PDB file of C-alpha atoms in Angstrom:
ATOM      1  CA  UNK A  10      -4.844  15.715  10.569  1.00 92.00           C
ATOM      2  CA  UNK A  11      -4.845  12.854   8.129  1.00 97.00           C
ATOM      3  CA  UNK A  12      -2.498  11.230   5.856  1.00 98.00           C
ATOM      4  CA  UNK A  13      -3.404   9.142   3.213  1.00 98.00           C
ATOM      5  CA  UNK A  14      -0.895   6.213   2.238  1.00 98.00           C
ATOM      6  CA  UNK A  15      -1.848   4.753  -0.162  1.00 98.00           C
ATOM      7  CA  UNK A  16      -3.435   6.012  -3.489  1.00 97.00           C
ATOM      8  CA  UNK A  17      -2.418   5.832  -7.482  1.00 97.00           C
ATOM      9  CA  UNK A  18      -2.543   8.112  -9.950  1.00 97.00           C
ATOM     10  CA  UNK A  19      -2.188   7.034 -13.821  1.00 95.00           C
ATOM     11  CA  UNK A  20      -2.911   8.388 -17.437  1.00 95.00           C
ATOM     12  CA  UNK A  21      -4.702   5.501 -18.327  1.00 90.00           C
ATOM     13  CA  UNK A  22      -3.591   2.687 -20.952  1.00 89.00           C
ATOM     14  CA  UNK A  23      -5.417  -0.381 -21.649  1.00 86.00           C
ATOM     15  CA  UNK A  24      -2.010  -2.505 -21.845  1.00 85.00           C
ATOM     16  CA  UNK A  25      -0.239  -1.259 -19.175  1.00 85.00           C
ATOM     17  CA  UNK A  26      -3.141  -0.976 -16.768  1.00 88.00           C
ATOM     18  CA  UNK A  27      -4.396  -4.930 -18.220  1.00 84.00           C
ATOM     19  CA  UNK A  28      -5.168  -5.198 -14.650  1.00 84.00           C
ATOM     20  CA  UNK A  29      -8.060  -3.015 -14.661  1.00 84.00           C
ATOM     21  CA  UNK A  30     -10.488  -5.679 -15.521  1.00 87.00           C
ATOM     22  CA  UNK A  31     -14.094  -5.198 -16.860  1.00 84.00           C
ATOM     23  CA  UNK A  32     -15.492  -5.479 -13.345  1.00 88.00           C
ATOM     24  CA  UNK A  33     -13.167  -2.517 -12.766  1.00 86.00           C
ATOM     25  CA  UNK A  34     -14.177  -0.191 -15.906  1.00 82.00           C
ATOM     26  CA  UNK A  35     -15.301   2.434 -13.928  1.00 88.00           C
ATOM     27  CA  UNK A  36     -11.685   3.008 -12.946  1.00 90.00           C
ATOM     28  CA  UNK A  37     -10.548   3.034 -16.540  1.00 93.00           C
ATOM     29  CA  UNK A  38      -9.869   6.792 -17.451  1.00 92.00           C
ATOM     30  CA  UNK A  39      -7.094   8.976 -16.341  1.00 92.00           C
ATOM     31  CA  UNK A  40      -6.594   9.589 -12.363  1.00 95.00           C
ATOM     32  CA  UNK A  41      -4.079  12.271 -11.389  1.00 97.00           C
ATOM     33  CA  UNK A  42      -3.375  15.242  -8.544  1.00 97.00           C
ATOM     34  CA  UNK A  43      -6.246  17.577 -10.167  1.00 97.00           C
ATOM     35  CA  UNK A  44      -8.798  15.334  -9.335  1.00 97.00           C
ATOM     36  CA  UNK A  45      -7.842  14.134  -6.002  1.00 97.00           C
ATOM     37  CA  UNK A  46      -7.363  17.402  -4.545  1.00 96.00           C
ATOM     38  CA  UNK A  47     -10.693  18.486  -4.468  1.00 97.00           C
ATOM     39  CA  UNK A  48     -11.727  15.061  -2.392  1.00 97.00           C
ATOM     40  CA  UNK A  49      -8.712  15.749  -0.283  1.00 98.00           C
ATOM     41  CA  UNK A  50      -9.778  19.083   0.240  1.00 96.00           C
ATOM     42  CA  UNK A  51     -13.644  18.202   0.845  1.00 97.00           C
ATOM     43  CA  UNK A  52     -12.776  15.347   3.471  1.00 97.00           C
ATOM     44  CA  UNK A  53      -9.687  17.519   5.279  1.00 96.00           C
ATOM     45  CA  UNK A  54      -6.750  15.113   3.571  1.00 97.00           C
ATOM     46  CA  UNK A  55      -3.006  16.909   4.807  1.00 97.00           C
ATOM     47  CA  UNK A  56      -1.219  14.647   2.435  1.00 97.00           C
ATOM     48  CA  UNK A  57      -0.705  11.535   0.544  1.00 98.00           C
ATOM     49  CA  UNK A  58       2.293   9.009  -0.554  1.00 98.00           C
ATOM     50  CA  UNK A  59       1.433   8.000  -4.333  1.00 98.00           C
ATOM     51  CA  UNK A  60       2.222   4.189  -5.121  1.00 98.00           C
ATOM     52  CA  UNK A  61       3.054   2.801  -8.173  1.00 97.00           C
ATOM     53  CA  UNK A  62       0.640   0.684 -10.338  1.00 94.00           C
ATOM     54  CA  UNK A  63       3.536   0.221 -12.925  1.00 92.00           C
ATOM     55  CA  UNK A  64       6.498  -2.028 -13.249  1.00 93.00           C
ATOM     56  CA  UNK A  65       8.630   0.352 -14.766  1.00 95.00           C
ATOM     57  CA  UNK A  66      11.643   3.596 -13.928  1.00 96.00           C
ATOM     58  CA  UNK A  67       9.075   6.102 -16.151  1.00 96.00           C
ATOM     59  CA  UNK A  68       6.575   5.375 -13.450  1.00 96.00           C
ATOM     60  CA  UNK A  69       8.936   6.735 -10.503  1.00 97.00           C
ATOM     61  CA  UNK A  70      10.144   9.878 -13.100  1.00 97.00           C
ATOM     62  CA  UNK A  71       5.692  10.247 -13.824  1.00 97.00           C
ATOM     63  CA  UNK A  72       4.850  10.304  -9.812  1.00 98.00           C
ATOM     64  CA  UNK A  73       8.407  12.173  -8.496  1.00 98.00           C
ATOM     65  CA  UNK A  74       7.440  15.021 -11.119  1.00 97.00           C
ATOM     66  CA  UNK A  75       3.609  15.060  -9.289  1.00 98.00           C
ATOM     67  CA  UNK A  76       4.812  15.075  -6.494  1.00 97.00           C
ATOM     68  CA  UNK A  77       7.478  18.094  -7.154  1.00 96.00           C
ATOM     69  CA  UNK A  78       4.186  19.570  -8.655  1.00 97.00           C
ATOM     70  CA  UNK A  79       1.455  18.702  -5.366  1.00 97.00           C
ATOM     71  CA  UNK A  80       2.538  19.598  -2.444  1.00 96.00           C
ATOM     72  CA  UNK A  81       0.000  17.352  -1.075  1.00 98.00           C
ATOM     73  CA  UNK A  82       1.759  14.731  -2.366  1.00 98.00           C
ATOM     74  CA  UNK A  83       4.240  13.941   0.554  1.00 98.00           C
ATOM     75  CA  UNK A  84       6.288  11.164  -1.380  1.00 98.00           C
ATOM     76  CA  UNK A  85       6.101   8.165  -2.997  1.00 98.00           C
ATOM     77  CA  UNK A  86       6.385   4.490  -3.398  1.00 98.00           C
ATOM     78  CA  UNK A  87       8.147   3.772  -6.534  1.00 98.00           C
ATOM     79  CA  UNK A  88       9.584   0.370  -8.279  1.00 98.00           C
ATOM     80  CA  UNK A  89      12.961  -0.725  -9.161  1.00 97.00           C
ATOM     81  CA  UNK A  90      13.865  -4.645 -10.764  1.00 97.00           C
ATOM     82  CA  UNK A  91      15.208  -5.880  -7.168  1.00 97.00           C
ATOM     83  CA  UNK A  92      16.639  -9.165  -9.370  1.00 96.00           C
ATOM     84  CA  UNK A  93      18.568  -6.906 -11.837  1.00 95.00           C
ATOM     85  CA  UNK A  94      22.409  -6.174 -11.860  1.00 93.00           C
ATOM     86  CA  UNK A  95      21.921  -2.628 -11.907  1.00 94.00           C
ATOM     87  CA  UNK A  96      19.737  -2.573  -8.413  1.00 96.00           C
ATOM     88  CA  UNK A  97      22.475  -0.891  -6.619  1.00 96.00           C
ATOM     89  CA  UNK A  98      22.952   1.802  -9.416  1.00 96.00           C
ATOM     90  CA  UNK A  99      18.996   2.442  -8.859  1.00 97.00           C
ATOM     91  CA  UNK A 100      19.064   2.427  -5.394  1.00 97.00           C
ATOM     92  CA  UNK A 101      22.163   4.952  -5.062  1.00 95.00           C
ATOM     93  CA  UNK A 102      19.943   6.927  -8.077  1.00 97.00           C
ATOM     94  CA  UNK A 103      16.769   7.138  -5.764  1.00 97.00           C
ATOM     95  CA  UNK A 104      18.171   7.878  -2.770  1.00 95.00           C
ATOM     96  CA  UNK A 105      19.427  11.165  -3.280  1.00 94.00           C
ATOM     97  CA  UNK A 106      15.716  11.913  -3.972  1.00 96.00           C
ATOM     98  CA  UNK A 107      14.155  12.679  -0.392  1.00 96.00           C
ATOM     99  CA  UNK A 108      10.395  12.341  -2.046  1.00 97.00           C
ATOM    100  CA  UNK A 109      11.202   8.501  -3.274  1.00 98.00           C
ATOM    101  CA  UNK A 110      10.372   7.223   0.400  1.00 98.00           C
ATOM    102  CA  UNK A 111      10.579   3.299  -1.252  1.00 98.00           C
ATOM    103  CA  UNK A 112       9.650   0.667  -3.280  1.00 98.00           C
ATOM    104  CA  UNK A 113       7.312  -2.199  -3.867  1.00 97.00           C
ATOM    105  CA  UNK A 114       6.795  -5.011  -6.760  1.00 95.00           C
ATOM    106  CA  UNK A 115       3.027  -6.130  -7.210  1.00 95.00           C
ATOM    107  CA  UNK A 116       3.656  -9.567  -6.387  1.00 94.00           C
ATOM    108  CA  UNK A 117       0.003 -10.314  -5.901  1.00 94.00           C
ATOM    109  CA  UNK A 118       0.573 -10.588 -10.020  1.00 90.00           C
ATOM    110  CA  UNK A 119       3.075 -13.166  -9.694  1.00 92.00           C
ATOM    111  CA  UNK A 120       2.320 -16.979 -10.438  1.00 89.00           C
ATOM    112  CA  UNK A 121       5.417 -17.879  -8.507  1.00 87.00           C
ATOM    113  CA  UNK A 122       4.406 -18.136  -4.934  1.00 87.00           C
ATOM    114  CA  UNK A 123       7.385 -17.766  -3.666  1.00 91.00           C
ATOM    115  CA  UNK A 124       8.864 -14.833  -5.678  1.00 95.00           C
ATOM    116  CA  UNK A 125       9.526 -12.981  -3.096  1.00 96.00           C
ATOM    117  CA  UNK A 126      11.997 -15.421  -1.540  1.00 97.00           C
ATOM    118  CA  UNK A 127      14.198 -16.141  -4.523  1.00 96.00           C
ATOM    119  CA  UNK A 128      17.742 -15.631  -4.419  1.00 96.00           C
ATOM    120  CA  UNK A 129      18.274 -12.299  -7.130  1.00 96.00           C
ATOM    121  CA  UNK A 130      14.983 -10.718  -4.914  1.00 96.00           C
ATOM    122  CA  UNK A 131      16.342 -11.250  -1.730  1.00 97.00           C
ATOM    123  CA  UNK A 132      20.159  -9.793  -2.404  1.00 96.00           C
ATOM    124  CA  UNK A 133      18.291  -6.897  -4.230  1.00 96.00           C
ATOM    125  CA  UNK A 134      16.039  -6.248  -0.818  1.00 97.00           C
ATOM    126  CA  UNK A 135      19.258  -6.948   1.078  1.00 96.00           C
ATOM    127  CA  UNK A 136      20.764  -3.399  -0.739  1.00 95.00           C
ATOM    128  CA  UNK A 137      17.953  -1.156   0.915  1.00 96.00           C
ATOM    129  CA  UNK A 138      19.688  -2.096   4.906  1.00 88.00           C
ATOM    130  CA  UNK A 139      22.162   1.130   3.456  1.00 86.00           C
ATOM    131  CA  UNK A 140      19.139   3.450   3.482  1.00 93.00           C
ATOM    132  CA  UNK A 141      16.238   4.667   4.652  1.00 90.00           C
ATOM    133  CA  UNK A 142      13.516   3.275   2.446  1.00 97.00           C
ATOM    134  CA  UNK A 143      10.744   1.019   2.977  1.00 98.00           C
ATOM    135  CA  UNK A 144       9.791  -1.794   1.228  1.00 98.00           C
ATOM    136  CA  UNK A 145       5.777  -2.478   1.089  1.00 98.00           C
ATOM    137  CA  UNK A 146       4.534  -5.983   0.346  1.00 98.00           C
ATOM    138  CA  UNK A 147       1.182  -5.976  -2.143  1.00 98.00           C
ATOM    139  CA  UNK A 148       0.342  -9.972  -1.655  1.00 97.00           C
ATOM    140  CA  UNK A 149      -2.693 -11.558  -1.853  1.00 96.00           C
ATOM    141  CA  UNK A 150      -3.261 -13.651   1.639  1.00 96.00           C
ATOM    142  CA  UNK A 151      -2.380 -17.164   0.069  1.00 95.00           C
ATOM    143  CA  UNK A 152       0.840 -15.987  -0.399  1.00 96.00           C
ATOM    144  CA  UNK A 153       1.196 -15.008   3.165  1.00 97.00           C
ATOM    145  CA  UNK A 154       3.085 -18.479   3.941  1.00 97.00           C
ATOM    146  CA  UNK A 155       6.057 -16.469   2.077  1.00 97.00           C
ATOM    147  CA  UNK A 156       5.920 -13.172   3.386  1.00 98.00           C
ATOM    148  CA  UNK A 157       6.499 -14.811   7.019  1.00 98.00           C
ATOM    149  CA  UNK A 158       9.678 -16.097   5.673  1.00 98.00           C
ATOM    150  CA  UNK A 159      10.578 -12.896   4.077  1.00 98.00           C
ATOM    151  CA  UNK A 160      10.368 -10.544   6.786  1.00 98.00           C
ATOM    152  CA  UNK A 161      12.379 -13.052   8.835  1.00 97.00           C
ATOM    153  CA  UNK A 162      15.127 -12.418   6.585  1.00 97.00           C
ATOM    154  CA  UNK A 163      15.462  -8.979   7.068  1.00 97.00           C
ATOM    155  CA  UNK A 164      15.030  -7.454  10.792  1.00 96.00           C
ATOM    156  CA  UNK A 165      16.525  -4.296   9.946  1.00 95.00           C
ATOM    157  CA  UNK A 166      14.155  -3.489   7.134  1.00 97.00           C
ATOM    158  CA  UNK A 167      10.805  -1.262   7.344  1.00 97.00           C
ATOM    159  CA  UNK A 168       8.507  -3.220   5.761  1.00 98.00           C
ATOM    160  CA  UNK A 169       4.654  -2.223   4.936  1.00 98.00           C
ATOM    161  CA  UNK A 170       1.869  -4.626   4.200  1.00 98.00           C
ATOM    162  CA  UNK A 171      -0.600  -3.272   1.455  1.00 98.00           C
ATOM    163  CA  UNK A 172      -4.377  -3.773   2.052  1.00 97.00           C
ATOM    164  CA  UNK A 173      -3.705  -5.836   5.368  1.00 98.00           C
ATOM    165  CA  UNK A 174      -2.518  -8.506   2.614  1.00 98.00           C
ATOM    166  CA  UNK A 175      -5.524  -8.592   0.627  1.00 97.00           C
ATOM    167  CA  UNK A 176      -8.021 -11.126   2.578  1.00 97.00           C
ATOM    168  CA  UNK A 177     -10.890 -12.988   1.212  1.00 96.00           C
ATOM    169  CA  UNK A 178     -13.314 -10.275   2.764  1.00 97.00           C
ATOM    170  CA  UNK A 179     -16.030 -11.590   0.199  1.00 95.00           C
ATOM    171  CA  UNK A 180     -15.714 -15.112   0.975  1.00 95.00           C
ATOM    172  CA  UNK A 181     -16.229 -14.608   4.305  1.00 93.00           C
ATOM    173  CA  UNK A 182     -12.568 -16.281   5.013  1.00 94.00           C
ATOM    174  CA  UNK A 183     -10.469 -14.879   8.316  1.00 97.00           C
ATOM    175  CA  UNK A 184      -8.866 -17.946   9.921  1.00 96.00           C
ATOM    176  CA  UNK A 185      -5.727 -18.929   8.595  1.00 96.00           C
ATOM    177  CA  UNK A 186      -5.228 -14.993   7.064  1.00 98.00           C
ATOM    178  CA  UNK A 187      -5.642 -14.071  10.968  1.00 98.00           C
ATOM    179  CA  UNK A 188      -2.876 -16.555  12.010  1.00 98.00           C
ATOM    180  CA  UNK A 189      -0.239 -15.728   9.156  1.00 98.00           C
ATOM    181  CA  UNK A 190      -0.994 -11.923  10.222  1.00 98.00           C
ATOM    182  CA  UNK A 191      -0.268 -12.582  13.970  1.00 98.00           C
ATOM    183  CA  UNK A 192       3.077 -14.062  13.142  1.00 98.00           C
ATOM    184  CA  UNK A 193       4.245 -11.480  10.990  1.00 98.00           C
ATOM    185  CA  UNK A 194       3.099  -8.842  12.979  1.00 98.00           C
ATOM    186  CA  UNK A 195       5.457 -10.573  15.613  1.00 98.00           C
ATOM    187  CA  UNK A 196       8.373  -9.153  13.439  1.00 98.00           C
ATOM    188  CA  UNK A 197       8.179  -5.403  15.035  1.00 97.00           C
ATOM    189  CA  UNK A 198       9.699  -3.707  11.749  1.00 97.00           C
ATOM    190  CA  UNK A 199       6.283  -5.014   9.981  1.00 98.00           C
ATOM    191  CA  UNK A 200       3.216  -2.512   9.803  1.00 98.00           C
ATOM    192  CA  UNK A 201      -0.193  -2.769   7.719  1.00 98.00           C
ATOM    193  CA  UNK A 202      -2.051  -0.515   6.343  1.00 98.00           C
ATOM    194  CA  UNK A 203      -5.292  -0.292   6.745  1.00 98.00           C
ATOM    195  CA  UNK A 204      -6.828  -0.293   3.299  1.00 97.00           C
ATOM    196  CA  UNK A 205      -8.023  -1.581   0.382  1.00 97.00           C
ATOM    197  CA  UNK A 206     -11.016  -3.262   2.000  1.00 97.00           C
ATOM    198  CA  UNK A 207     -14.174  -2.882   0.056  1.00 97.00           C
ATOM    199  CA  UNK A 208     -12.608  -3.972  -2.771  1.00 97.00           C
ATOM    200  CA  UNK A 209     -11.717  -7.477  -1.578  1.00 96.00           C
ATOM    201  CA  UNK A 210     -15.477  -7.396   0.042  1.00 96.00           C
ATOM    202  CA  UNK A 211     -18.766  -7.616  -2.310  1.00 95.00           C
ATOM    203  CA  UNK A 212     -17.988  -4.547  -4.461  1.00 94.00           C
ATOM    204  CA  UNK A 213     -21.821  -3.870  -4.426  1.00 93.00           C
ATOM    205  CA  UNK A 214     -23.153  -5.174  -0.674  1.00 96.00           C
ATOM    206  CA  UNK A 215     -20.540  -4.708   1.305  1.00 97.00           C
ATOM    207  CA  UNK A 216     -21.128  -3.169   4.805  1.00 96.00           C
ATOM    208  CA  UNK A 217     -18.680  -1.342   7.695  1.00 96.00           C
ATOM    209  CA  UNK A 218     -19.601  -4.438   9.672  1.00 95.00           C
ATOM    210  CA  UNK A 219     -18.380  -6.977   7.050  1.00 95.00           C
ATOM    211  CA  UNK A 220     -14.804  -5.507   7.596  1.00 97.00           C
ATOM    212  CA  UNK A 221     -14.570  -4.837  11.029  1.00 97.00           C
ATOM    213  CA  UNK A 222     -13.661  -8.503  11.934  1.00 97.00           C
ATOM    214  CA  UNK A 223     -11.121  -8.550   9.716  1.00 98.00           C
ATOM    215  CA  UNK A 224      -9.448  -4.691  10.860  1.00 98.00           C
ATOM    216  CA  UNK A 225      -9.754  -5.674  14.863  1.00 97.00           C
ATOM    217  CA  UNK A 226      -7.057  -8.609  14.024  1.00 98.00           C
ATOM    218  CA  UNK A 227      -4.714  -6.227  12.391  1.00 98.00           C
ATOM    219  CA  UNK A 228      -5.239  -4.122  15.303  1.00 98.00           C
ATOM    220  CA  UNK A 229      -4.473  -6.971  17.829  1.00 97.00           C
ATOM    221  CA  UNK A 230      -1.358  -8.051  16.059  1.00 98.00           C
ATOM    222  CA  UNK A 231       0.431  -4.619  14.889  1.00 98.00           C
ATOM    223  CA  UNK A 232      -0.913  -2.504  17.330  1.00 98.00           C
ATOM    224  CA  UNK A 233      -1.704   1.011  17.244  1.00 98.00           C
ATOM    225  CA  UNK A 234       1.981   2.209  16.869  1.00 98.00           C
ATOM    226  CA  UNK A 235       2.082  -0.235  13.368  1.00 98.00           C
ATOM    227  CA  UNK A 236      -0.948   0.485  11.357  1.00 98.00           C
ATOM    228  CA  UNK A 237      -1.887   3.200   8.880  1.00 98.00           C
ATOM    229  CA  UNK A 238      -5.242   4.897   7.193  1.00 98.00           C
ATOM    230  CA  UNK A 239      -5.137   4.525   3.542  1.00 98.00           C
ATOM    231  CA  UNK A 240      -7.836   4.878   1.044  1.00 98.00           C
ATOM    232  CA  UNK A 241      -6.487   2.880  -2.331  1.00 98.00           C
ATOM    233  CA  UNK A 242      -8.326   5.422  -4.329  1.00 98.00           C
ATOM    234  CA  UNK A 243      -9.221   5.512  -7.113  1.00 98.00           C
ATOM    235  CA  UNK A 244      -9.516   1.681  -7.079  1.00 97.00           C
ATOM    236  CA  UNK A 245     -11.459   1.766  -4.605  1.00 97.00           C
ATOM    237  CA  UNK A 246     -14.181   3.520  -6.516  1.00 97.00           C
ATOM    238  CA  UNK A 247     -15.200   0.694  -8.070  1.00 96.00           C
ATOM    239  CA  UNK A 248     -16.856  -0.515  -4.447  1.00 97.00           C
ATOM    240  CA  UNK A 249     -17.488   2.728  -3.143  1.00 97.00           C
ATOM    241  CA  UNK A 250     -16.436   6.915  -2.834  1.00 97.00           C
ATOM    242  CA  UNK A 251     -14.062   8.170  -0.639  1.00 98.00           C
ATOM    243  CA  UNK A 252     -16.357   9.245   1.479  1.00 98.00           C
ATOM    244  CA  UNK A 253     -17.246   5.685   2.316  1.00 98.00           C
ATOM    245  CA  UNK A 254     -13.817   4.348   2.757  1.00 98.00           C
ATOM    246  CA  UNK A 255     -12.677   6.975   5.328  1.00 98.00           C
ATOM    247  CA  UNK A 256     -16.494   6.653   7.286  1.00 97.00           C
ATOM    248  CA  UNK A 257     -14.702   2.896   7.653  1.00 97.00           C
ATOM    249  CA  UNK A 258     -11.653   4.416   9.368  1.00 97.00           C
ATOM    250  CA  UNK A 259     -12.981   6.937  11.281  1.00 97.00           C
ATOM    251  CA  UNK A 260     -15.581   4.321  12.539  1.00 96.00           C
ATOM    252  CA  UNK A 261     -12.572   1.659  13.652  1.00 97.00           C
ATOM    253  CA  UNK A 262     -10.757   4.726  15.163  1.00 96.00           C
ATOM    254  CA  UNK A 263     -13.966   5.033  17.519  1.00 94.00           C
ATOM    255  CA  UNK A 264     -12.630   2.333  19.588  1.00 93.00           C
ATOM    256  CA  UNK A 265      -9.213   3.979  19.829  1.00 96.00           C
ATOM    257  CA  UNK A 266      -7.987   6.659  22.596  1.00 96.00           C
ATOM    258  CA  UNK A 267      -7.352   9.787  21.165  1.00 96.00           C
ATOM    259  CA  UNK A 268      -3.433   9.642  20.882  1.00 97.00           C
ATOM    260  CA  UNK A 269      -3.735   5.500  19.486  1.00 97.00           C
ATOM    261  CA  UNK A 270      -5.962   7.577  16.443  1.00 97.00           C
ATOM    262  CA  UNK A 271      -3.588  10.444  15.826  1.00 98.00           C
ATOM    263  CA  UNK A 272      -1.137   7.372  15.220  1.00 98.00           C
ATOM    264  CA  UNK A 273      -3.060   5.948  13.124  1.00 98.00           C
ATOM    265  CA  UNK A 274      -4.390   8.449  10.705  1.00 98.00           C
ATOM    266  CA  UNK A 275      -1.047  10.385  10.600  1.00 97.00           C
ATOM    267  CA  UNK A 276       1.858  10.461  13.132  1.00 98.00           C
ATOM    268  CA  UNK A 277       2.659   6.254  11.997  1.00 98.00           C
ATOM    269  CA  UNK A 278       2.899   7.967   8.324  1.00 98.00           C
ATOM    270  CA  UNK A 279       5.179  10.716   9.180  1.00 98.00           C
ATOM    271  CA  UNK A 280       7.371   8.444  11.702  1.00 97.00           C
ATOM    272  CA  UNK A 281       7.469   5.450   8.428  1.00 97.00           C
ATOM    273  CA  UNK A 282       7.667   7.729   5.691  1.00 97.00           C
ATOM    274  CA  UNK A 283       9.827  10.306   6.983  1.00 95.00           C
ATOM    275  CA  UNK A 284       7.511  12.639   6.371  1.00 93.00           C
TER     276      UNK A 284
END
């Protein structure tokens, strides 16, 4: 069985989804349950947990109506303004709904390096210790330096990294990404997920072997009881199908035993997610 924990789906609009640059224009077209359920059914997919490539509530009302919709879709990861005086209202809103399994804030789009570690952010974050919801961190790896200092903060809190923070795959670049990882993953209520690769990597030459480096130090930091298979599609289409993206998983999960895989590709999903 697999579960796949991280993937979008969007009607598309060329403001909203600014983000979606021209490299990216493949991408730029409507994305929802009808057309990932053929894939999922092709490639033997159990389920999902949609994430949110919006900044706003109608985002969470768009992907909790899916998901009432898909079965497939096994929850999802929605957003809420963390710095806002209604954050508690929100949270006490969302939290009746067993499918809203958390939130995250693309902070990768934020010029303030250390967003995540001002003062309205952090006493928002400090409202989820009351339930069971994760938070997932979408960073890029420079801002890594903060993320150590944010997880610190908050012991008690399930927190996810996105795209094993979003490393300079391309660039060749693994040293001081590899170090920050190592001491976050020292925080044992931290996992990864294992995705969003090729798309960090050379979206046109990009091999297995280019990426392997880069998944064996997640693996030596989190473990194989704090990592997670997800495919990022249908970003990730833009460097590849998803086809190619799981080959790259079930290739790492080679060097795995048989139980360390089943953690990986779906028993860390249902034990995170609450699935």
């Amino acid at each position: 069985m697999i579960i796949d924990t991280h993937q979008h789906f969007w009607q598309y609009n060329p403001v909203k989804h600014d983000w979606i640059d021209d490299e990216m224009a493949l991408i730029r077209r409507d994305f929802l349950p009808q057309d990932l359920k053929p894939i999922y059914k092709e490639h033997g997919i159990a389920g999902c947990i949609a994430v949110q490539a919006d900044h706003t509530l109608t985002e969470n009302t768009f992907l909790l109506n899916l998901a009432s919709e898909y079965d497939f879709i096994k929850g999802i990861i929605g957003w809420i303004d963390f710095k806002s005086d209604a954050v508690q209202a929100d949270i006490d809103y969302y939290s009746e709904m067993p499918l809203m399994k958390g939130y995250r804030h693309v902070v990768q789009g934020e010029t303030d390096n250390s967003f995540l570690l001002r003062k309205p952010f952090l006493n928002g974050i400090s409202k989820l210790k009351y339930t069971k919801a994760v938070y997932e961190i979408l960073v890029f790896s420079h801002q890594l330096p903060a993320v150590l200092e944010f997880v610190k903060l908050f012991p008690e809190q399930q927190f996810v990294i996105d795209h094993i923070a979003k490393p300079y795959i391309k660039e060749g670049y693994i040293d001081s990404w590899a170090l920050l990882m190592c001491a976050i993953a020292k925080h044992e209520n931290v996992s990864c997920k294992i995705s969003g690769m090729i798309t960090e990597a050379d979206y046109k030459t990009w091999k297995t072997k280019d990426l392997m480096p880069y998944i064996d130090v997640v693996l030596e930091a989190f473990g194989p009881q704090r990592i997670v298979y997800g495919s990022d599609w249908p970003v990730c289409l833009v460097a590849g199908s998803y086809a190619q993206v799981l080959n790259v998983a079930r290739e790492f999960s080679g060097q795995l035993s048989e139980e360390e895989s089943e953690l990986f590709f779906y028993k860390n999903a249902q034990r995170i997610y609450n699935i």
